[in-house]
Amino acid sequence: NMANTTFSGPLNTNTVVGLNVYTVATAPSATTEGQIAYFSNGAAGAAILAFSDGTNWKRSDTGATISAS
C-alpha cells in the first residue's frame, strides 16, 4: 500500500500516476504544504490539478484558490 509512502527524491515512473478525484466540496485538508491533488470542478467548475500551500488548495494554472464557481 503506497497511500502513506513518503519519497525523499524525485518520483520517476514509466507508467501513469493515478490521483484520487476530489471535488471542491470533498477536498481533503490542505494543511500539508506541497501536496498535489486533482479536482474535477476546482477551476470554476472545470477540472484542475492543484497544490497545497499549507492553508488552501491552489490552482496549478493561476495560483488562485480552487472554487467550484
mmCIF file of N, CA, C and O in Angstrom:
data_model
loop_
_atom_site.group_PDB
_atom_site.id
_atom_site.type_symbol
_atom_site.label_atom_id
_atom_site.label_comp_id
_atom_site.label_asym_id
_atom_site.label_seq_id
_atom_site.Cartn_x
_atom_site.Cartn_y
_atom_site.Cartn_z
ATOM 1 N N ASN A 1 0.849 -1.184 0.000
ATOM 2 C CA ASN A 1 0.000 0.000 0.000
ATOM 3 C C ASN A 1 0.886 1.235 0.000
ATOM 4 O O ASN A 1 1.638 1.482 0.926
ATOM 5 N N MET A 2 0.782 2.036 -1.037
ATOM 6 C CA MET A 2 1.617 3.228 -1.140
ATOM 7 C C MET A 2 0.877 4.484 -0.722
ATOM 8 O O MET A 2 1.383 5.584 -0.872
ATOM 9 N N ALA A 3 -0.307 4.356 -0.168
ATOM 10 C CA ALA A 3 -1.112 5.528 0.188
ATOM 11 C C ALA A 3 -0.403 6.450 1.168
ATOM 12 O O ALA A 3 -0.610 7.654 1.149
ATOM 13 N N ASN A 4 0.446 5.919 2.013
ATOM 14 C CA ASN A 4 1.140 6.727 3.008
ATOM 15 C C ASN A 4 2.655 6.674 2.848
ATOM 16 O O ASN A 4 3.388 6.850 3.796
ATOM 17 N N THR A 5 3.124 6.435 1.631
ATOM 18 C CA THR A 5 4.550 6.355 1.375
ATOM 19 C C THR A 5 5.127 7.748 1.167
ATOM 20 O O THR A 5 4.556 8.569 0.465
ATOM 21 N N THR A 6 6.266 8.018 1.779
ATOM 22 C CA THR A 6 6.953 9.298 1.614
ATOM 23 C C THR A 6 8.208 9.071 0.796
ATOM 24 O O THR A 6 8.983 8.168 1.085
ATOM 25 N N PHE A 7 8.405 9.893 -0.240
ATOM 26 C CA PHE A 7 9.587 9.815 -1.079
ATOM 27 C C PHE A 7 10.502 10.973 -0.735
ATOM 28 O O PHE A 7 10.056 12.084 -0.500
ATOM 29 N N SER A 8 11.799 10.732 -0.745
ATOM 30 C CA SER A 8 12.744 11.805 -0.439
ATOM 31 C C SER A 8 13.427 12.344 -1.689
ATOM 32 O O SER A 8 14.241 13.247 -1.603
ATOM 33 N N GLY A 9 13.113 11.807 -2.835
ATOM 34 C CA GLY A 9 13.715 12.262 -4.089
ATOM 35 C C GLY A 9 12.665 12.320 -5.162
ATOM 36 O O GLY A 9 11.469 12.245 -4.886
ATOM 37 N N PRO A 10 13.087 12.460 -6.405
ATOM 38 C CA PRO A 10 12.119 12.524 -7.496
ATOM 39 C C PRO A 10 11.385 11.200 -7.671
ATOM 40 O O PRO A 10 11.920 10.139 -7.354
ATOM 41 N N LEU A 11 10.174 11.298 -8.159
ATOM 42 C CA LEU A 11 9.382 10.107 -8.461
ATOM 43 C C LEU A 11 9.487 9.870 -9.957
ATOM 44 O O LEU A 11 8.954 10.642 -10.754
ATOM 45 N N ASN A 12 10.224 8.856 -10.346
ATOM 46 C CA ASN A 12 10.390 8.510 -11.755
ATOM 47 C C ASN A 12 9.616 7.238 -12.025
ATOM 48 O O ASN A 12 9.772 6.249 -11.319
ATOM 49 N N THR A 13 8.789 7.269 -13.052
ATOM 50 C CA THR A 13 7.989 6.108 -13.372
ATOM 51 C C THR A 13 7.805 6.013 -14.885
ATOM 52 O O THR A 13 7.832 7.008 -15.585
ATOM 53 N N ASN A 14 7.628 4.817 -15.350
ATOM 54 C CA ASN A 14 7.366 4.593 -16.765
ATOM 55 C C ASN A 14 5.899 4.283 -17.001
ATOM 56 O O ASN A 14 5.543 3.670 -17.991
ATOM 57 N N THR A 15 5.066 4.706 -16.080
ATOM 58 C CA THR A 15 3.642 4.450 -16.177
ATOM 59 C C THR A 15 2.872 5.677 -15.696
ATOM 60 O O THR A 15 3.452 6.628 -15.195
ATOM 61 N N VAL A 16 1.595 5.642 -15.823
ATOM 62 C CA VAL A 16 0.731 6.739 -15.389
ATOM 63 C C VAL A 16 0.628 6.733 -13.868
ATOM 64 O O VAL A 16 0.504 5.676 -13.259
ATOM 65 N N VAL A 17 0.682 7.909 -13.267
ATOM 66 C CA VAL A 17 0.470 8.046 -11.832
ATOM 67 C C VAL A 17 -0.986 8.423 -11.622
ATOM 68 O O VAL A 17 -1.450 9.429 -12.147
ATOM 69 N N GLY A 18 -1.715 7.603 -10.900
ATOM 70 C CA GLY A 18 -3.129 7.862 -10.661
ATOM 71 C C GLY A 18 -3.337 8.687 -9.408
ATOM 72 O O GLY A 18 -2.681 8.462 -8.392
ATOM 73 N N LEU A 19 -4.200 9.672 -9.489
ATOM 74 C CA LEU A 19 -4.558 10.505 -8.342
ATOM 75 C C LEU A 19 -6.017 10.288 -7.999
ATOM 76 O O LEU A 19 -6.830 10.029 -8.882
ATOM 77 N N ASN A 20 -6.361 10.410 -6.735
ATOM 78 C CA ASN A 20 -7.768 10.386 -6.350
ATOM 79 C C ASN A 20 -8.451 11.595 -6.969
ATOM 80 O O ASN A 20 -7.832 12.637 -7.170
ATOM 81 N N VAL A 21 -9.723 11.455 -7.256
ATOM 82 C CA VAL A 21 -10.505 12.560 -7.813
ATOM 83 C C VAL A 21 -11.353 13.170 -6.702
ATOM 84 O O VAL A 21 -12.123 12.468 -6.049
ATOM 85 N N TYR A 22 -11.169 14.468 -6.477
ATOM 86 C CA TYR A 22 -11.929 15.200 -5.470
ATOM 87 C C TYR A 22 -12.773 16.260 -6.145
ATOM 88 O O TYR A 22 -12.519 16.639 -7.290
ATOM 89 N N THR A 23 -13.770 16.753 -5.434
ATOM 90 C CA THR A 23 -14.481 17.961 -5.820
ATOM 91 C C THR A 23 -14.106 19.025 -4.786
ATOM 92 O O THR A 23 -13.507 18.709 -3.756
ATOM 93 N N VAL A 24 -14.468 20.254 -5.038
ATOM 94 C CA VAL A 24 -14.201 21.306 -4.063
ATOM 95 C C VAL A 24 -14.856 20.945 -2.732
ATOM 96 O O VAL A 24 -14.261 21.105 -1.663
ATOM 97 N N ALA A 25 -16.063 20.394 -2.789
ATOM 98 C CA ALA A 25 -16.799 20.038 -1.570
ATOM 99 C C ALA A 25 -16.158 18.883 -0.803
ATOM 100 O O ALA A 25 -16.303 18.798 0.412
ATOM 101 N N THR A 26 -15.445 17.991 -1.498
ATOM 102 C CA THR A 26 -14.832 16.831 -0.838
ATOM 103 C C THR A 26 -13.321 16.994 -0.656
ATOM 104 O O THR A 26 -12.631 16.022 -0.345
ATOM 105 N N ALA A 27 -12.814 18.203 -0.831
ATOM 106 C CA ALA A 27 -11.372 18.462 -0.750
ATOM 107 C C ALA A 27 -10.808 18.032 0.603
ATOM 108 O O ALA A 27 -11.373 18.354 1.644
ATOM 109 N N PRO A 28 -9.690 17.313 0.593
ATOM 110 C CA PRO A 28 -9.048 16.980 1.858
ATOM 111 C C PRO A 28 -8.392 18.222 2.464
ATOM 112 O O PRO A 28 -8.246 19.248 1.793
ATOM 113 N N SER A 29 -7.987 18.133 3.695
ATOM 114 C CA SER A 29 -7.304 19.235 4.356
ATOM 115 C C SER A 29 -6.067 19.641 3.557
ATOM 116 O O SER A 29 -5.352 18.796 3.026
ATOM 117 N N ALA A 30 -5.818 20.929 3.470
ATOM 118 C CA ALA A 30 -4.661 21.444 2.734
ATOM 119 C C ALA A 30 -3.523 21.811 3.676
ATOM 120 O O ALA A 30 -2.659 22.605 3.322
ATOM 121 N N THR A 31 -3.491 21.240 4.867
ATOM 122 C CA THR A 31 -2.519 21.664 5.875
ATOM 123 C C THR A 31 -1.088 21.206 5.610
ATOM 124 O O THR A 31 -0.170 21.727 6.218
ATOM 125 N N THR A 32 -0.891 20.245 4.703
ATOM 126 C CA THR A 32 0.463 19.799 4.387
ATOM 127 C C THR A 32 0.917 20.458 3.090
ATOM 128 O O THR A 32 0.473 20.095 2.007
ATOM 129 N N GLU A 33 1.774 21.443 3.205
ATOM 130 C CA GLU A 33 2.272 22.177 2.043
ATOM 131 C C GLU A 33 3.002 21.251 1.073
ATOM 132 O O GLU A 33 3.734 20.357 1.491
ATOM 133 N N GLY A 34 2.756 21.457 -0.220
ATOM 134 C CA GLY A 34 3.448 20.694 -1.249
ATOM 135 C C GLY A 34 2.680 19.514 -1.796
ATOM 136 O O GLY A 34 3.104 18.906 -2.771
ATOM 137 N N GLN A 35 1.542 19.165 -1.208
ATOM 138 C CA GLN A 35 0.743 18.061 -1.742
ATOM 139 C C GLN A 35 0.099 18.490 -3.055
ATOM 140 O O GLN A 35 -0.128 19.680 -3.292
ATOM 141 N N ILE A 36 -0.206 17.530 -3.910
ATOM 142 C CA ILE A 36 -0.951 17.804 -5.132
ATOM 143 C C ILE A 36 -2.192 16.934 -5.148
ATOM 144 O O ILE A 36 -2.215 15.848 -4.581
ATOM 145 N N ALA A 37 -3.237 17.444 -5.794
ATOM 146 C CA ALA A 37 -4.490 16.703 -5.902
ATOM 147 C C ALA A 37 -5.212 17.131 -7.171
ATOM 148 O O ALA A 37 -4.985 18.223 -7.702
ATOM 149 N N TYR A 38 -6.097 16.250 -7.654
ATOM 150 C CA TYR A 38 -6.901 16.512 -8.845
ATOM 151 C C TYR A 38 -8.327 16.822 -8.401
ATOM 152 O O TYR A 38 -8.917 16.071 -7.627
ATOM 153 N N PHE A 39 -8.857 17.943 -8.871
ATOM 154 C CA PHE A 39 -10.224 18.352 -8.559
ATOM 155 C C PHE A 39 -11.038 18.402 -9.840
ATOM 156 O O PHE A 39 -10.670 19.097 -10.784
ATOM 157 N N SER A 40 -12.155 17.689 -9.843
ATOM 158 C CA SER A 40 -12.972 17.614 -11.060
ATOM 159 C C SER A 40 -13.714 18.906 -11.351
ATOM 160 O O SER A 40 -14.180 19.109 -12.476
ATOM 161 N N ASN A 41 -13.811 19.800 -10.360
ATOM 162 C CA ASN A 41 -14.550 21.046 -10.564
ATOM 163 C C ASN A 41 -13.865 22.264 -9.939
ATOM 164 O O ASN A 41 -14.495 23.288 -9.705
ATOM 165 N N GLY A 42 -12.573 22.201 -9.677
ATOM 166 C CA GLY A 42 -11.883 23.246 -8.928
ATOM 167 C C GLY A 42 -11.536 24.514 -9.678
ATOM 168 O O GLY A 42 -11.099 25.496 -9.092
ATOM 169 N N ALA A 43 -11.718 24.500 -10.988
ATOM 170 C CA ALA A 43 -11.412 25.681 -11.805
ATOM 171 C C ALA A 43 -12.722 26.254 -12.347
ATOM 172 O O ALA A 43 -13.046 26.122 -13.529
ATOM 173 N N ALA A 44 -13.508 26.838 -11.454
ATOM 174 C CA ALA A 44 -14.816 27.401 -11.817
ATOM 175 C C ALA A 44 -15.691 26.360 -12.501
ATOM 176 O O ALA A 44 -16.359 26.633 -13.491
ATOM 177 N N GLY A 45 -15.668 25.139 -11.964
ATOM 178 C CA GLY A 45 -16.485 24.057 -12.493
ATOM 179 C C GLY A 45 -15.741 23.111 -13.414
ATOM 180 O O GLY A 45 -16.233 22.036 -13.724
ATOM 181 N N ALA A 46 -14.561 23.483 -13.861
ATOM 182 C CA ALA A 46 -13.754 22.630 -14.744
ATOM 183 C C ALA A 46 -12.691 21.889 -13.920
ATOM 184 O O ALA A 46 -12.353 22.283 -12.807
ATOM 185 N N ALA A 47 -12.151 20.841 -14.503
ATOM 186 C CA ALA A 47 -11.132 20.038 -13.823
ATOM 187 C C ALA A 47 -9.800 20.784 -13.743
ATOM 188 O O ALA A 47 -9.458 21.561 -14.645
ATOM 189 N N ILE A 48 -9.055 20.532 -12.651
ATOM 190 C CA ILE A 48 -7.763 21.207 -12.464
ATOM 191 C C ILE A 48 -6.882 20.399 -11.510
ATOM 192 O O ILE A 48 -7.381 19.758 -10.593
ATOM 193 N N LEU A 49 -5.590 20.438 -11.746
ATOM 194 C CA LEU A 49 -4.610 19.919 -10.808
ATOM 195 C C LEU A 49 -4.284 21.065 -9.862
ATOM 196 O O LEU A 49 -4.106 22.205 -10.296
ATOM 197 N N ALA A 50 -4.232 20.778 -8.569
ATOM 198 C CA ALA A 50 -3.995 21.832 -7.587
ATOM 199 C C ALA A 50 -2.934 21.390 -6.591
ATOM 200 O O ALA A 50 -2.652 20.203 -6.454
ATOM 201 N N PHE A 51 -2.348 22.353 -5.907
ATOM 202 C CA PHE A 51 -1.336 22.082 -4.899
ATOM 203 C C PHE A 51 -1.705 22.777 -3.601
ATOM 204 O O PHE A 51 -2.391 23.793 -3.596
ATOM 205 N N SER A 52 -1.237 22.230 -2.497
ATOM 206 C CA SER A 52 -1.499 22.826 -1.192
ATOM 207 C C SER A 52 -0.391 23.804 -0.846
ATOM 208 O O SER A 52 0.796 23.495 -0.979
ATOM 209 N N ASP A 53 -0.771 24.984 -0.365
ATOM 210 C CA ASP A 53 0.218 25.956 0.123
ATOM 211 C C ASP A 53 0.322 25.904 1.649
ATOM 212 O O ASP A 53 0.937 26.754 2.264
ATOM 213 N N GLY A 54 -0.293 24.892 2.245
ATOM 214 C CA GLY A 54 -0.296 24.752 3.690
ATOM 215 C C GLY A 54 -1.568 25.268 4.333
ATOM 216 O O GLY A 54 -1.849 24.998 5.491
ATOM 217 N N THR A 55 -2.345 26.019 3.556
ATOM 218 C CA THR A 55 -3.610 26.573 4.045
ATOM 219 C C THR A 55 -4.750 26.276 3.087
ATOM 220 O O THR A 55 -5.826 25.864 3.495
ATOM 221 N N ASN A 56 -4.527 26.498 1.789
ATOM 222 C CA ASN A 56 -5.559 26.341 0.764
ATOM 223 C C ASN A 56 -5.045 25.501 -0.398
ATOM 224 O O ASN A 56 -3.839 25.394 -0.612
ATOM 225 N N TRP A 57 -5.990 24.956 -1.156
ATOM 226 C CA TRP A 57 -5.667 24.291 -2.413
ATOM 227 C C TRP A 57 -5.620 25.360 -3.498
ATOM 228 O O TRP A 57 -6.569 26.116 -3.672
ATOM 229 N N LYS A 58 -4.505 25.422 -4.223
ATOM 230 C CA LYS A 58 -4.284 26.454 -5.234
ATOM 231 C C LYS A 58 -4.285 25.835 -6.623
ATOM 232 O O LYS A 58 -3.674 24.789 -6.854
ATOM 233 N N ARG A 59 -4.949 26.510 -7.559
ATOM 234 C CA ARG A 59 -4.989 26.057 -8.949
ATOM 235 C C ARG A 59 -3.584 26.078 -9.544
ATOM 236 O O ARG A 59 -2.825 27.009 -9.327
ATOM 237 N N SER A 60 -3.256 25.055 -10.311
ATOM 238 C CA SER A 60 -1.929 24.975 -10.906
ATOM 239 C C SER A 60 -1.746 25.961 -12.056
ATOM 240 O O SER A 60 -0.613 26.280 -12.411
ATOM 241 N N ASP A 61 -2.821 26.464 -12.629
ATOM 242 C CA ASP A 61 -2.688 27.384 -13.768
ATOM 243 C C ASP A 61 -2.588 28.850 -13.341
ATOM 244 O O ASP A 61 -1.890 29.636 -13.976
ATOM 245 N N THR A 62 -3.268 29.238 -12.278
ATOM 246 C CA THR A 62 -3.308 30.653 -11.895
ATOM 247 C C THR A 62 -2.799 30.917 -10.492
ATOM 248 O O THR A 62 -2.517 32.063 -10.159
ATOM 249 N N GLY A 63 -2.747 29.888 -9.654
ATOM 250 C CA GLY A 63 -2.365 30.077 -8.258
ATOM 251 C C GLY A 63 -3.509 30.553 -7.384
ATOM 252 O O GLY A 63 -3.342 30.756 -6.184
ATOM 253 N N ALA A 64 -4.682 30.731 -7.970
ATOM 254 C CA ALA A 64 -5.864 31.140 -7.197
ATOM 255 C C ALA A 64 -6.384 29.936 -6.404
ATOM 256 O O ALA A 64 -6.173 28.789 -6.784
ATOM 257 N N THR A 65 -7.044 30.195 -5.309
ATOM 258 C CA THR A 65 -7.667 29.131 -4.513
ATOM 259 C C THR A 65 -8.754 28.460 -5.343
ATOM 260 O O THR A 65 -9.495 29.129 -6.064
ATOM 261 N N ILE A 66 -8.835 27.120 -5.261
ATOM 262 C CA ILE A 66 -9.837 26.397 -6.039
ATOM 263 C C ILE A 66 -11.242 26.859 -5.676
ATOM 264 O O ILE A 66 -11.513 27.262 -4.543
ATOM 265 N N SER A 67 -12.120 26.801 -6.657
ATOM 266 C CA SER A 67 -13.516 27.212 -6.457
ATOM 267 C C SER A 67 -14.376 26.497 -7.486
ATOM 268 O O SER A 67 -13.971 26.351 -8.649
ATOM 269 N N ALA A 68 -15.557 26.052 -7.062
ATOM 270 C CA ALA A 68 -16.470 25.369 -7.969
ATOM 271 C C ALA A 68 -17.218 26.323 -8.879
ATOM 272 O O ALA A 68 -17.813 25.904 -9.869
ATOM 273 N N SER A 69 -17.204 27.615 -8.568
ATOM 274 C CA SER A 69 -17.916 28.579 -9.423
ATOM 275 C C SER A 69 -17.057 29.764 -9.750
ATOM 276 O O SER A 69 -15.976 29.952 -9.230
#
